[in-house]
Amino acid sequence: SSGINAEYGVFIVIALVMSTSQGAISKHLKYIPTGEISLITGMYSLVFFAALLTFQGIPLTGFTAKKLVFLRVSLSSVVRLVKVWSFQHLPFGNATALIYTSPIFACILGRVILKEKLTLPHIIATVLGITGIVLISKPSFIFTATTDSIPWYHYLIPILGAICMASSYICQRRIGKRANKIVISFFMCIAIDIASLLFQTVSGESYVDPGCLVPRVLLVTSGLMSVAGILCVNIGLHYENASTVALMRNLDTVLAFLLQVLLFGEKADVLSLVGTGLIVTGTVLLTLSRMLGMKCGVEL
């Protein structure tokens, strides 16, 4: 029914807001090492999911598809590390443009592995989304004539992240109802914490005391946002195919751009506004086509 489509949309939108707000908090707390922020927020999330599992009496074992769950949480931890590495070692625009090529891989993998239909609205939304992201992020390999000193193979890292992100969505779709979403979210937090601890250790950065009350409250808030984001994405993937969810997540870039303008005083140029319009147009087109298709009982 069309109600199911609307329900998944609400969960994905919540996940988008949570993810972008976490990025704004991390930017505000930039004096704290990235690995430390990720580790602390992950620990808060882990405690919350543990309490939720205990309160609802949900067992951590006894579910099927254990290999798929392990692959899902492992891929999620890789994505977290790749994002951290990319935004630290590559120009922001380059990293953003490459990481958010994930809808392309989600469409391909969804078609090959899950036999999901690749419809015309999906193709149009993908083209508009990638174009919009490029216009907002303005990667140097497109918008500047000068070549940077970064080795070319470093740019393969965010592409790897995009593939892992798409693959994790495919895993979640394959898992379906065979494992509780809260259990999956709990194990995802464990994997992300381990990845964050490894990253912090390898990077050699010293841990920093957050200081006064405000940074500590922001870290707790970021942890709660992480809980909502992880859980909502897992729920959304239960209702919709991987390529649609990946395309909806292009709105991350739009929300991040708006926060940069509203909170951090960055100026909005014409290209960024056009890019925002393209992403929103593609997302609205895809959402309307899905709602109309479910209402009519056909795949649009």
PDB file of C-alpha atoms in Angstrom:
ATOM      1  CA  SER A   1       0.000   0.000   0.000  1.00  0.00           C
ATOM      2  CA  SER A   2       1.009   3.634  -0.318  1.00  0.00           C
ATOM      3  CA  GLY A   3       1.037   3.849   3.484  1.00  0.00           C
ATOM      4  CA  ILE A   4       4.076   1.577   3.599  1.00  0.00           C
ATOM      5  CA  ASN A   5       5.913   3.844   1.185  1.00  0.00           C
ATOM      6  CA  ALA A   6       5.108   6.911   3.287  1.00  0.00           C
ATOM      7  CA  GLU A   7       6.266   5.082   6.419  1.00  0.00           C
ATOM      8  CA  TYR A   8       9.666   4.198   4.970  1.00  0.00           C
ATOM      9  CA  GLY A   9      10.057   7.796   3.789  1.00  0.00           C
ATOM     10  CA  VAL A  10       9.576   9.139   7.311  1.00  0.00           C
ATOM     11  CA  PHE A  11      12.266   6.809   8.684  1.00  0.00           C
ATOM     12  CA  ILE A  12      14.775   7.747   5.970  1.00  0.00           C
ATOM     13  CA  VAL A  13      14.140  11.481   6.456  1.00  0.00           C
ATOM     14  CA  ILE A  14      14.740  11.076  10.218  1.00  0.00           C
ATOM     15  CA  ALA A  15      17.978   9.224   9.445  1.00  0.00           C
ATOM     16  CA  LEU A  16      19.061  12.040   7.108  1.00  0.00           C
ATOM     17  CA  VAL A  17      18.441  14.738   9.730  1.00  0.00           C
ATOM     18  CA  MET A  18      20.276  12.729  12.397  1.00  0.00           C
ATOM     19  CA  SER A  19      23.285  12.049  10.148  1.00  0.00           C
ATOM     20  CA  THR A  20      23.651  15.665   9.045  1.00  0.00           C
ATOM     21  CA  SER A  21      23.192  17.003  12.586  1.00  0.00           C
ATOM     22  CA  GLN A  22      25.942  14.659  13.768  1.00  0.00           C
ATOM     23  CA  GLY A  23      28.218  16.150  11.130  1.00  0.00           C
ATOM     24  CA  ALA A  24      27.452  19.660  12.381  1.00  0.00           C
ATOM     25  CA  ILE A  25      28.263  18.619  15.963  1.00  0.00           C
ATOM     26  CA  SER A  26      31.541  17.051  14.829  1.00  0.00           C
ATOM     27  CA  LYS A  27      32.436  20.258  12.991  1.00  0.00           C
ATOM     28  CA  HIS A  28      31.708  22.280  16.136  1.00  0.00           C
ATOM     29  CA  LEU A  29      33.866  19.907  18.224  1.00  0.00           C
ATOM     30  CA  LYS A  30      36.727  19.886  15.726  1.00  0.00           C
ATOM     31  CA  TYR A  31      39.335  20.177  18.503  1.00  0.00           C
ATOM     32  CA  ILE A  32      38.434  16.621  19.544  1.00  0.00           C
ATOM     33  CA  PRO A  33      40.041  13.895  17.371  1.00  0.00           C
ATOM     34  CA  THR A  34      37.628  12.284  14.935  1.00  0.00           C
ATOM     35  CA  GLY A  35      38.309   8.782  16.245  1.00  0.00           C
ATOM     36  CA  GLU A  36      37.560   9.909  19.792  1.00  0.00           C
ATOM     37  CA  ILE A  37      34.256  11.535  18.780  1.00  0.00           C
ATOM     38  CA  SER A  38      33.214   8.433  16.868  1.00  0.00           C
ATOM     39  CA  LEU A  39      34.213   6.165  19.757  1.00  0.00           C
ATOM     40  CA  ILE A  40      32.397   8.188  22.435  1.00  0.00           C
ATOM     41  CA  THR A  41      29.178   8.582  20.444  1.00  0.00           C
ATOM     42  CA  GLY A  42      29.348   4.903  19.514  1.00  0.00           C
ATOM     43  CA  MET A  43      29.638   3.908  23.175  1.00  0.00           C
ATOM     44  CA  TYR A  44      26.593   6.006  24.074  1.00  0.00           C
ATOM     45  CA  SER A  45      24.684   4.337  21.230  1.00  0.00           C
ATOM     46  CA  LEU A  46      25.824   0.903  22.382  1.00  0.00           C
ATOM     47  CA  VAL A  47      24.575   1.538  25.928  1.00  0.00           C
ATOM     48  CA  PHE A  48      21.207   2.701  24.616  1.00  0.00           C
ATOM     49  CA  PHE A  49      20.708  -0.325  22.373  1.00  0.00           C
ATOM     50  CA  ALA A  50      21.808  -2.650  25.199  1.00  0.00           C
ATOM     51  CA  ALA A  51      19.187  -1.086  27.481  1.00  0.00           C
ATOM     52  CA  LEU A  52      16.561  -1.351  24.747  1.00  0.00           C
ATOM     53  CA  LEU A  53      17.352  -5.024  24.159  1.00  0.00           C
ATOM     54  CA  THR A  54      17.173  -5.722  27.908  1.00  0.00           C
ATOM     55  CA  PHE A  55      13.900  -3.812  28.356  1.00  0.00           C
ATOM     56  CA  GLN A  56      12.209  -5.616  25.476  1.00  0.00           C
ATOM     57  CA  GLY A  57      13.723  -8.987  26.347  1.00  0.00           C
ATOM     58  CA  ILE A  58      15.198  -9.473  22.877  1.00  0.00           C
ATOM     59  CA  PRO A  59      17.916 -12.187  22.766  1.00  0.00           C
ATOM     60  CA  LEU A  60      21.195 -11.473  20.987  1.00  0.00           C
ATOM     61  CA  THR A  61      21.356 -15.023  19.644  1.00  0.00           C
ATOM     62  CA  GLY A  62      18.936 -17.415  18.031  1.00  0.00           C
ATOM     63  CA  PHE A  63      18.453 -15.512  14.782  1.00  0.00           C
ATOM     64  CA  THR A  64      19.331 -16.806  11.350  1.00  0.00           C
ATOM     65  CA  ALA A  65      21.421 -15.099   8.647  1.00  0.00           C
ATOM     66  CA  LYS A  66      24.362 -14.684  11.059  1.00  0.00           C
ATOM     67  CA  LYS A  67      26.874 -14.440   8.202  1.00  0.00           C
ATOM     68  CA  LEU A  68      24.853 -11.687   6.527  1.00  0.00           C
ATOM     69  CA  VAL A  69      24.546  -9.800   9.825  1.00  0.00           C
ATOM     70  CA  PHE A  70      28.308 -10.059  10.345  1.00  0.00           C
ATOM     71  CA  LEU A  71      28.910  -8.794   6.804  1.00  0.00           C
ATOM     72  CA  ARG A  72      26.410  -5.957   7.286  1.00  0.00           C
ATOM     73  CA  VAL A  73      27.999  -4.650  10.508  1.00  0.00           C
ATOM     74  CA  SER A  74      31.537  -5.116   9.147  1.00  0.00           C
ATOM     75  CA  LEU A  75      30.745  -3.104   6.018  1.00  0.00           C
ATOM     76  CA  SER A  76      29.200  -0.352   8.164  1.00  0.00           C
ATOM     77  CA  SER A  77      32.378  -0.057  10.237  1.00  0.00           C
ATOM     78  CA  VAL A  78      34.469   0.139   7.049  1.00  0.00           C
ATOM     79  CA  VAL A  79      32.210   2.921   5.755  1.00  0.00           C
ATOM     80  CA  ARG A  80      32.698   4.859   8.994  1.00  0.00           C
ATOM     81  CA  LEU A  81      36.499   4.564   8.762  1.00  0.00           C
ATOM     82  CA  VAL A  82      36.547   5.436   5.078  1.00  0.00           C
ATOM     83  CA  LYS A  83      34.465   8.566   5.666  1.00  0.00           C
ATOM     84  CA  VAL A  84      36.778   9.669   8.467  1.00  0.00           C
ATOM     85  CA  TRP A  85      39.911   9.022   6.401  1.00  0.00           C
ATOM     86  CA  SER A  86      38.517  10.646   3.243  1.00  0.00           C
ATOM     87  CA  PHE A  87      37.383  13.865   4.917  1.00  0.00           C
ATOM     88  CA  GLN A  88      40.732  14.158   6.710  1.00  0.00           C
ATOM     89  CA  HIS A  89      43.073  13.414   3.806  1.00  0.00           C
ATOM     90  CA  LEU A  90      41.177  14.575   0.713  1.00  0.00           C
ATOM     91  CA  PRO A  91      39.600  17.910  -0.203  1.00  0.00           C
ATOM     92  CA  PHE A  92      36.067  18.009   1.191  1.00  0.00           C
ATOM     93  CA  GLY A  93      34.455  18.380  -2.227  1.00  0.00           C
ATOM     94  CA  ASN A  94      36.353  15.447  -3.705  1.00  0.00           C
ATOM     95  CA  ALA A  95      35.544  13.166  -0.783  1.00  0.00           C
ATOM     96  CA  THR A  96      31.850  14.093  -0.802  1.00  0.00           C
ATOM     97  CA  ALA A  97      31.429  13.630  -4.542  1.00  0.00           C
ATOM     98  CA  LEU A  98      33.087  10.194  -4.522  1.00  0.00           C
ATOM     99  CA  ILE A  99      31.482   8.793  -1.361  1.00  0.00           C
ATOM    100  CA  TYR A 100      28.001   9.681  -2.573  1.00  0.00           C
ATOM    101  CA  THR A 101      28.367   7.719  -5.772  1.00  0.00           C
ATOM    102  CA  SER A 102      26.866   4.910  -3.646  1.00  0.00           C
ATOM    103  CA  PRO A 103      23.456   5.057  -5.435  1.00  0.00           C
ATOM    104  CA  ILE A 104      25.149   3.957  -8.668  1.00  0.00           C
ATOM    105  CA  PHE A 105      26.552   0.857  -6.995  1.00  0.00           C
ATOM    106  CA  ALA A 106      23.302   0.260  -5.085  1.00  0.00           C
ATOM    107  CA  CYS A 107      21.343   0.243  -8.350  1.00  0.00           C
ATOM    108  CA  ILE A 108      23.802  -2.168  -9.975  1.00  0.00           C
ATOM    109  CA  LEU A 109      24.089  -4.523  -6.989  1.00  0.00           C
ATOM    110  CA  GLY A 110      20.347  -4.395  -6.330  1.00  0.00           C
ATOM    111  CA  ARG A 111      19.660  -5.424  -9.904  1.00  0.00           C
ATOM    112  CA  VAL A 112      22.308  -8.170 -10.037  1.00  0.00           C
ATOM    113  CA  ILE A 113      21.921  -9.670  -6.547  1.00  0.00           C
ATOM    114  CA  LEU A 114      18.342  -8.910  -5.498  1.00  0.00           C
ATOM    115  CA  LYS A 115      16.793  -8.679  -8.983  1.00  0.00           C
ATOM    116  CA  GLU A 116      15.348  -5.266  -8.082  1.00  0.00           C
ATOM    117  CA  LYS A 117      13.854  -3.380 -10.993  1.00  0.00           C
ATOM    118  CA  LEU A 118      15.882  -0.459 -12.326  1.00  0.00           C
ATOM    119  CA  THR A 119      13.175   1.975 -13.381  1.00  0.00           C
ATOM    120  CA  LEU A 120      13.357   5.223 -15.328  1.00  0.00           C
ATOM    121  CA  PRO A 121      12.722   7.354 -12.181  1.00  0.00           C
ATOM    122  CA  HIS A 122      15.676   5.587 -10.512  1.00  0.00           C
ATOM    123  CA  ILE A 123      17.936   6.426 -13.462  1.00  0.00           C
ATOM    124  CA  ILE A 124      16.791  10.068 -13.601  1.00  0.00           C
ATOM    125  CA  ALA A 125      17.130  10.482  -9.826  1.00  0.00           C
ATOM    126  CA  THR A 126      20.630   8.971  -9.935  1.00  0.00           C
ATOM    127  CA  VAL A 127      21.790  11.349 -12.693  1.00  0.00           C
ATOM    128  CA  LEU A 128      20.234  14.401 -11.011  1.00  0.00           C
ATOM    129  CA  GLY A 129      21.577  13.368  -7.607  1.00  0.00           C
ATOM    130  CA  ILE A 130      25.177  12.819  -8.700  1.00  0.00           C
ATOM    131  CA  THR A 131      25.132  16.049 -10.735  1.00  0.00           C
ATOM    132  CA  GLY A 132      23.715  17.972  -7.773  1.00  0.00           C
ATOM    133  CA  ILE A 133      26.331  16.578  -5.395  1.00  0.00           C
ATOM    134  CA  VAL A 134      29.112  17.591  -7.778  1.00  0.00           C
ATOM    135  CA  LEU A 135      27.733  21.149  -8.059  1.00  0.00           C
ATOM    136  CA  ILE A 136      27.454  21.512  -4.269  1.00  0.00           C
ATOM    137  CA  SER A 137      30.771  19.873  -3.332  1.00  0.00           C
ATOM    138  CA  LYS A 138      32.738  21.251  -6.337  1.00  0.00           C
ATOM    139  CA  PRO A 139      35.472  18.595  -6.476  1.00  0.00           C
ATOM    140  CA  SER A 140      38.837  19.950  -7.555  1.00  0.00           C
ATOM    141  CA  PHE A 141      39.301  17.273 -10.217  1.00  0.00           C
ATOM    142  CA  ILE A 142      36.386  18.885 -12.125  1.00  0.00           C
ATOM    143  CA  PHE A 143      36.312  22.566 -11.154  1.00  0.00           C
ATOM    144  CA  THR A 144      40.017  23.485 -11.112  1.00  0.00           C
ATOM    145  CA  ALA A 145      42.591  23.142 -13.843  1.00  0.00           C
ATOM    146  CA  THR A 146      45.497  22.624 -11.461  1.00  0.00           C
ATOM    147  CA  THR A 147      46.464  19.146 -10.368  1.00  0.00           C
ATOM    148  CA  ASP A 148      46.888  18.458  -6.661  1.00  0.00           C
ATOM    149  CA  SER A 149      49.736  16.533  -5.058  1.00  0.00           C
ATOM    150  CA  ILE A 150      47.492  13.763  -3.724  1.00  0.00           C
ATOM    151  CA  PRO A 151      48.300  10.360  -5.286  1.00  0.00           C
ATOM    152  CA  TRP A 152      45.555   9.145  -7.624  1.00  0.00           C
ATOM    153  CA  TYR A 153      45.069   5.899  -5.724  1.00  0.00           C
ATOM    154  CA  HIS A 154      43.984   7.850  -2.624  1.00  0.00           C
ATOM    155  CA  TYR A 155      40.784   8.643  -4.511  1.00  0.00           C
ATOM    156  CA  LEU A 156      40.008   4.935  -4.663  1.00  0.00           C
ATOM    157  CA  ILE A 157      39.389   4.954  -0.887  1.00  0.00           C
ATOM    158  CA  PRO A 158      36.101   6.950  -0.940  1.00  0.00           C
ATOM    159  CA  ILE A 159      34.975   4.908  -3.947  1.00  0.00           C
ATOM    160  CA  LEU A 160      35.587   1.808  -1.818  1.00  0.00           C
ATOM    161  CA  GLY A 161      33.425   3.440   0.862  1.00  0.00           C
ATOM    162  CA  ALA A 162      30.642   4.011  -1.664  1.00  0.00           C
ATOM    163  CA  ILE A 163      30.753   0.350  -2.712  1.00  0.00           C
ATOM    164  CA  CYS A 164      30.731  -0.792   0.924  1.00  0.00           C
ATOM    165  CA  MET A 165      27.802   1.490   1.723  1.00  0.00           C
ATOM    166  CA  ALA A 166      25.789   0.105  -1.186  1.00  0.00           C
ATOM    167  CA  SER A 167      26.783  -3.456  -0.271  1.00  0.00           C
ATOM    168  CA  SER A 168      25.677  -2.949   3.345  1.00  0.00           C
ATOM    169  CA  TYR A 169      22.241  -1.883   2.087  1.00  0.00           C
ATOM    170  CA  ILE A 170      22.045  -5.019  -0.044  1.00  0.00           C
ATOM    171  CA  CYS A 171      22.936  -7.139   3.002  1.00  0.00           C
ATOM    172  CA  GLN A 172      20.209  -5.510   5.068  1.00  0.00           C
ATOM    173  CA  ARG A 173      17.675  -6.214   2.322  1.00  0.00           C
ATOM    174  CA  ARG A 174      18.781  -9.862   2.189  1.00  0.00           C
ATOM    175  CA  ILE A 175      18.511 -10.181   5.960  1.00  0.00           C
ATOM    176  CA  GLY A 176      14.909  -9.004   5.953  1.00  0.00           C
ATOM    177  CA  LYS A 177      12.988 -10.350   8.950  1.00  0.00           C
ATOM    178  CA  ARG A 178      15.536 -13.043   9.776  1.00  0.00           C
ATOM    179  CA  ALA A 179      17.209 -10.842  12.398  1.00  0.00           C
ATOM    180  CA  ASN A 180      15.780  -8.194  14.697  1.00  0.00           C
ATOM    181  CA  LYS A 181      16.665  -4.647  13.606  1.00  0.00           C
ATOM    182  CA  ILE A 182      17.610  -3.640  17.152  1.00  0.00           C
ATOM    183  CA  VAL A 183      19.986  -6.602  17.390  1.00  0.00           C
ATOM    184  CA  ILE A 184      21.592  -5.620  14.085  1.00  0.00           C
ATOM    185  CA  SER A 185      21.898  -2.007  15.276  1.00  0.00           C
ATOM    186  CA  PHE A 186      23.533  -3.200  18.529  1.00  0.00           C
ATOM    187  CA  PHE A 187      26.160  -5.203  16.660  1.00  0.00           C
ATOM    188  CA  MET A 188      26.710  -2.283  14.277  1.00  0.00           C
ATOM    189  CA  CYS A 189      27.597  -0.079  17.260  1.00  0.00           C
ATOM    190  CA  ILE A 190      30.086  -2.681  18.505  1.00  0.00           C
ATOM    191  CA  ALA A 191      31.732  -2.875  15.068  1.00  0.00           C
ATOM    192  CA  ILE A 192      31.873   0.916  14.737  1.00  0.00           C
ATOM    193  CA  ASP A 193      33.382   1.265  18.226  1.00  0.00           C
ATOM    194  CA  ILE A 194      36.072  -1.296  17.396  1.00  0.00           C
ATOM    195  CA  ALA A 195      36.808   0.472  14.105  1.00  0.00           C
ATOM    196  CA  SER A 196      36.966   3.867  15.853  1.00  0.00           C
ATOM    197  CA  LEU A 197      39.316   2.528  18.539  1.00  0.00           C
ATOM    198  CA  LEU A 198      41.598   1.036  15.890  1.00  0.00           C
ATOM    199  CA  PHE A 199      41.572   4.287  13.926  1.00  0.00           C
ATOM    200  CA  GLN A 200      42.376   6.367  17.002  1.00  0.00           C
ATOM    201  CA  THR A 201      45.225   3.998  17.907  1.00  0.00           C
ATOM    202  CA  VAL A 202      46.718   3.889  14.414  1.00  0.00           C
ATOM    203  CA  SER A 203      46.409   7.657  13.896  1.00  0.00           C
ATOM    204  CA  GLY A 204      48.485   8.237  17.028  1.00  0.00           C
ATOM    205  CA  GLU A 205      46.353  11.184  18.149  1.00  0.00           C
ATOM    206  CA  SER A 206      46.056  11.803  21.874  1.00  0.00           C
ATOM    207  CA  TYR A 207      42.683  11.710  23.572  1.00  0.00           C
ATOM    208  CA  VAL A 208      41.316  15.151  24.465  1.00  0.00           C
ATOM    209  CA  ASP A 209      39.205  16.082  27.492  1.00  0.00           C
ATOM    210  CA  PRO A 210      35.923  17.493  26.060  1.00  0.00           C
ATOM    211  CA  GLY A 211      36.038  20.191  28.724  1.00  0.00           C
ATOM    212  CA  CYS A 212      32.947  21.976  30.007  1.00  0.00           C
ATOM    213  CA  LEU A 213      29.328  20.811  30.092  1.00  0.00           C
ATOM    214  CA  VAL A 214      28.304  21.929  26.586  1.00  0.00           C
ATOM    215  CA  PRO A 215      30.702  19.655  24.624  1.00  0.00           C
ATOM    216  CA  ARG A 216      29.710  16.710  26.807  1.00  0.00           C
ATOM    217  CA  VAL A 217      26.012  17.359  26.172  1.00  0.00           C
ATOM    218  CA  LEU A 218      26.706  17.615  22.452  1.00  0.00           C
ATOM    219  CA  LEU A 219      28.517  14.251  22.514  1.00  0.00           C
ATOM    220  CA  VAL A 220      25.576  12.623  24.293  1.00  0.00           C
ATOM    221  CA  THR A 221      23.211  14.236  21.782  1.00  0.00           C
ATOM    222  CA  SER A 222      25.330  12.955  18.905  1.00  0.00           C
ATOM    223  CA  GLY A 223      25.181   9.466  20.410  1.00  0.00           C
ATOM    224  CA  LEU A 224      21.376   9.588  20.576  1.00  0.00           C
ATOM    225  CA  MET A 225      21.274  10.851  16.997  1.00  0.00           C
ATOM    226  CA  SER A 226      23.459   7.925  15.983  1.00  0.00           C
ATOM    227  CA  VAL A 227      20.936   5.561  17.609  1.00  0.00           C
ATOM    228  CA  ALA A 228      18.032   7.111  15.709  1.00  0.00           C
ATOM    229  CA  GLY A 229      19.962   7.218  12.422  1.00  0.00           C
ATOM    230  CA  ILE A 230      21.129   3.589  12.506  1.00  0.00           C
ATOM    231  CA  LEU A 231      17.744   2.241  13.554  1.00  0.00           C
ATOM    232  CA  CYS A 232      15.783   4.315  11.024  1.00  0.00           C
ATOM    233  CA  VAL A 233      18.003   3.250   8.109  1.00  0.00           C
ATOM    234  CA  ASN A 234      17.588  -0.413   9.074  1.00  0.00           C
ATOM    235  CA  ILE A 235      13.808   0.027   9.288  1.00  0.00           C
ATOM    236  CA  GLY A 236      13.693   1.952   6.011  1.00  0.00           C
ATOM    237  CA  LEU A 237      15.605  -0.818   4.231  1.00  0.00           C
ATOM    238  CA  HIS A 238      12.941  -3.252   5.406  1.00  0.00           C
ATOM    239  CA  TYR A 239      10.284  -1.364   3.451  1.00  0.00           C
ATOM    240  CA  GLU A 240      12.149  -0.198   0.353  1.00  0.00           C
ATOM    241  CA  ASN A 241      14.798  -1.415  -2.063  1.00  0.00           C
ATOM    242  CA  ALA A 242      18.460  -0.552  -1.626  1.00  0.00           C
ATOM    243  CA  SER A 243      18.747   1.786  -4.617  1.00  0.00           C
ATOM    244  CA  THR A 244      15.808   3.930  -3.446  1.00  0.00           C
ATOM    245  CA  VAL A 245      17.220   4.304   0.072  1.00  0.00           C
ATOM    246  CA  ALA A 246      20.680   5.151  -1.307  1.00  0.00           C
ATOM    247  CA  LEU A 247      19.169   7.815  -3.569  1.00  0.00           C
ATOM    248  CA  MET A 248      17.161   9.288  -0.688  1.00  0.00           C
ATOM    249  CA  ARG A 249      20.412   9.633   1.273  1.00  0.00           C
ATOM    250  CA  ASN A 250      21.661  12.100  -1.355  1.00  0.00           C
ATOM    251  CA  LEU A 251      19.649  14.609   0.673  1.00  0.00           C
ATOM    252  CA  ASP A 252      22.469  14.359   3.245  1.00  0.00           C
ATOM    253  CA  THR A 253      24.464  16.688   1.011  1.00  0.00           C
ATOM    254  CA  VAL A 254      21.595  19.192   0.773  1.00  0.00           C
ATOM    255  CA  LEU A 255      21.056  19.274   4.537  1.00  0.00           C
ATOM    256  CA  ALA A 256      24.807  19.604   5.171  1.00  0.00           C
ATOM    257  CA  PHE A 257      24.945  22.532   2.719  1.00  0.00           C
ATOM    258  CA  LEU A 258      22.009  24.255   4.448  1.00  0.00           C
ATOM    259  CA  LEU A 259      23.605  23.817   7.875  1.00  0.00           C
ATOM    260  CA  GLN A 260      26.897  25.230   6.586  1.00  0.00           C
ATOM    261  CA  VAL A 261      25.044  28.333   5.382  1.00  0.00           C
ATOM    262  CA  LEU A 262      22.790  28.759   8.422  1.00  0.00           C
ATOM    263  CA  LEU A 263      25.169  27.799  11.247  1.00  0.00           C
ATOM    264  CA  PHE A 264      28.691  28.338   9.937  1.00  0.00           C
ATOM    265  CA  GLY A 265      28.187  31.420   7.781  1.00  0.00           C
ATOM    266  CA  GLU A 266      29.285  29.946   4.456  1.00  0.00           C
ATOM    267  CA  LYS A 267      27.961  31.750   1.389  1.00  0.00           C
ATOM    268  CA  ALA A 268      25.528  30.071  -0.986  1.00  0.00           C
ATOM    269  CA  ASP A 269      26.582  30.407  -4.622  1.00  0.00           C
ATOM    270  CA  VAL A 270      24.545  29.785  -7.756  1.00  0.00           C
ATOM    271  CA  LEU A 271      26.062  26.352  -8.464  1.00  0.00           C
ATOM    272  CA  SER A 272      25.271  25.128  -4.959  1.00  0.00           C
ATOM    273  CA  LEU A 273      21.681  26.330  -5.231  1.00  0.00           C
ATOM    274  CA  VAL A 274      21.283  24.633  -8.620  1.00  0.00           C
ATOM    275  CA  GLY A 275      22.791  21.437  -7.201  1.00  0.00           C
ATOM    276  CA  THR A 276      20.376  21.563  -4.272  1.00  0.00           C
ATOM    277  CA  GLY A 277      17.464  21.953  -6.685  1.00  0.00           C
ATOM    278  CA  LEU A 278      18.609  18.973  -8.771  1.00  0.00           C
ATOM    279  CA  ILE A 279      18.920  16.640  -5.762  1.00  0.00           C
ATOM    280  CA  VAL A 280      15.543  17.681  -4.360  1.00  0.00           C
ATOM    281  CA  THR A 281      13.908  17.337  -7.782  1.00  0.00           C
ATOM    282  CA  GLY A 282      15.311  13.825  -8.275  1.00  0.00           C
ATOM    283  CA  THR A 283      14.245  12.754  -4.786  1.00  0.00           C
ATOM    284  CA  VAL A 284      10.723  14.155  -5.158  1.00  0.00           C
ATOM    285  CA  LEU A 285      10.365  12.510  -8.581  1.00  0.00           C
ATOM    286  CA  LEU A 286      11.463   9.154  -7.194  1.00  0.00           C
ATOM    287  CA  THR A 287       9.197   9.420  -4.140  1.00  0.00           C
ATOM    288  CA  LEU A 288       6.143  10.406  -6.185  1.00  0.00           C
ATOM    289  CA  SER A 289       6.759   7.587  -8.661  1.00  0.00           C
ATOM    290  CA  ARG A 290       7.007   5.065  -5.817  1.00  0.00           C
ATOM    291  CA  MET A 291       3.823   6.348  -4.160  1.00  0.00           C
ATOM    292  CA  LEU A 292       1.910   6.353  -7.449  1.00  0.00           C
ATOM    293  CA  GLY A 293       3.240   2.913  -8.344  1.00  0.00           C
ATOM    294  CA  MET A 294       2.200   1.388  -5.009  1.00  0.00           C
ATOM    295  CA  LYS A 295      -1.206   3.051  -5.195  1.00  0.00           C
ATOM    296  CA  CYS A 296      -1.784   1.612  -8.670  1.00  0.00           C
ATOM    297  CA  GLY A 297      -0.155  -1.723  -7.826  1.00  0.00           C
ATOM    298  CA  VAL A 298       2.592  -1.396 -10.442  1.00  0.00           C
ATOM    299  CA  GLU A 299       6.359  -0.758 -10.406  1.00  0.00           C
ATOM    300  CA  LEU A 300       7.177   2.730 -11.745  1.00  0.00           C
TER     301      LEU A 300
END
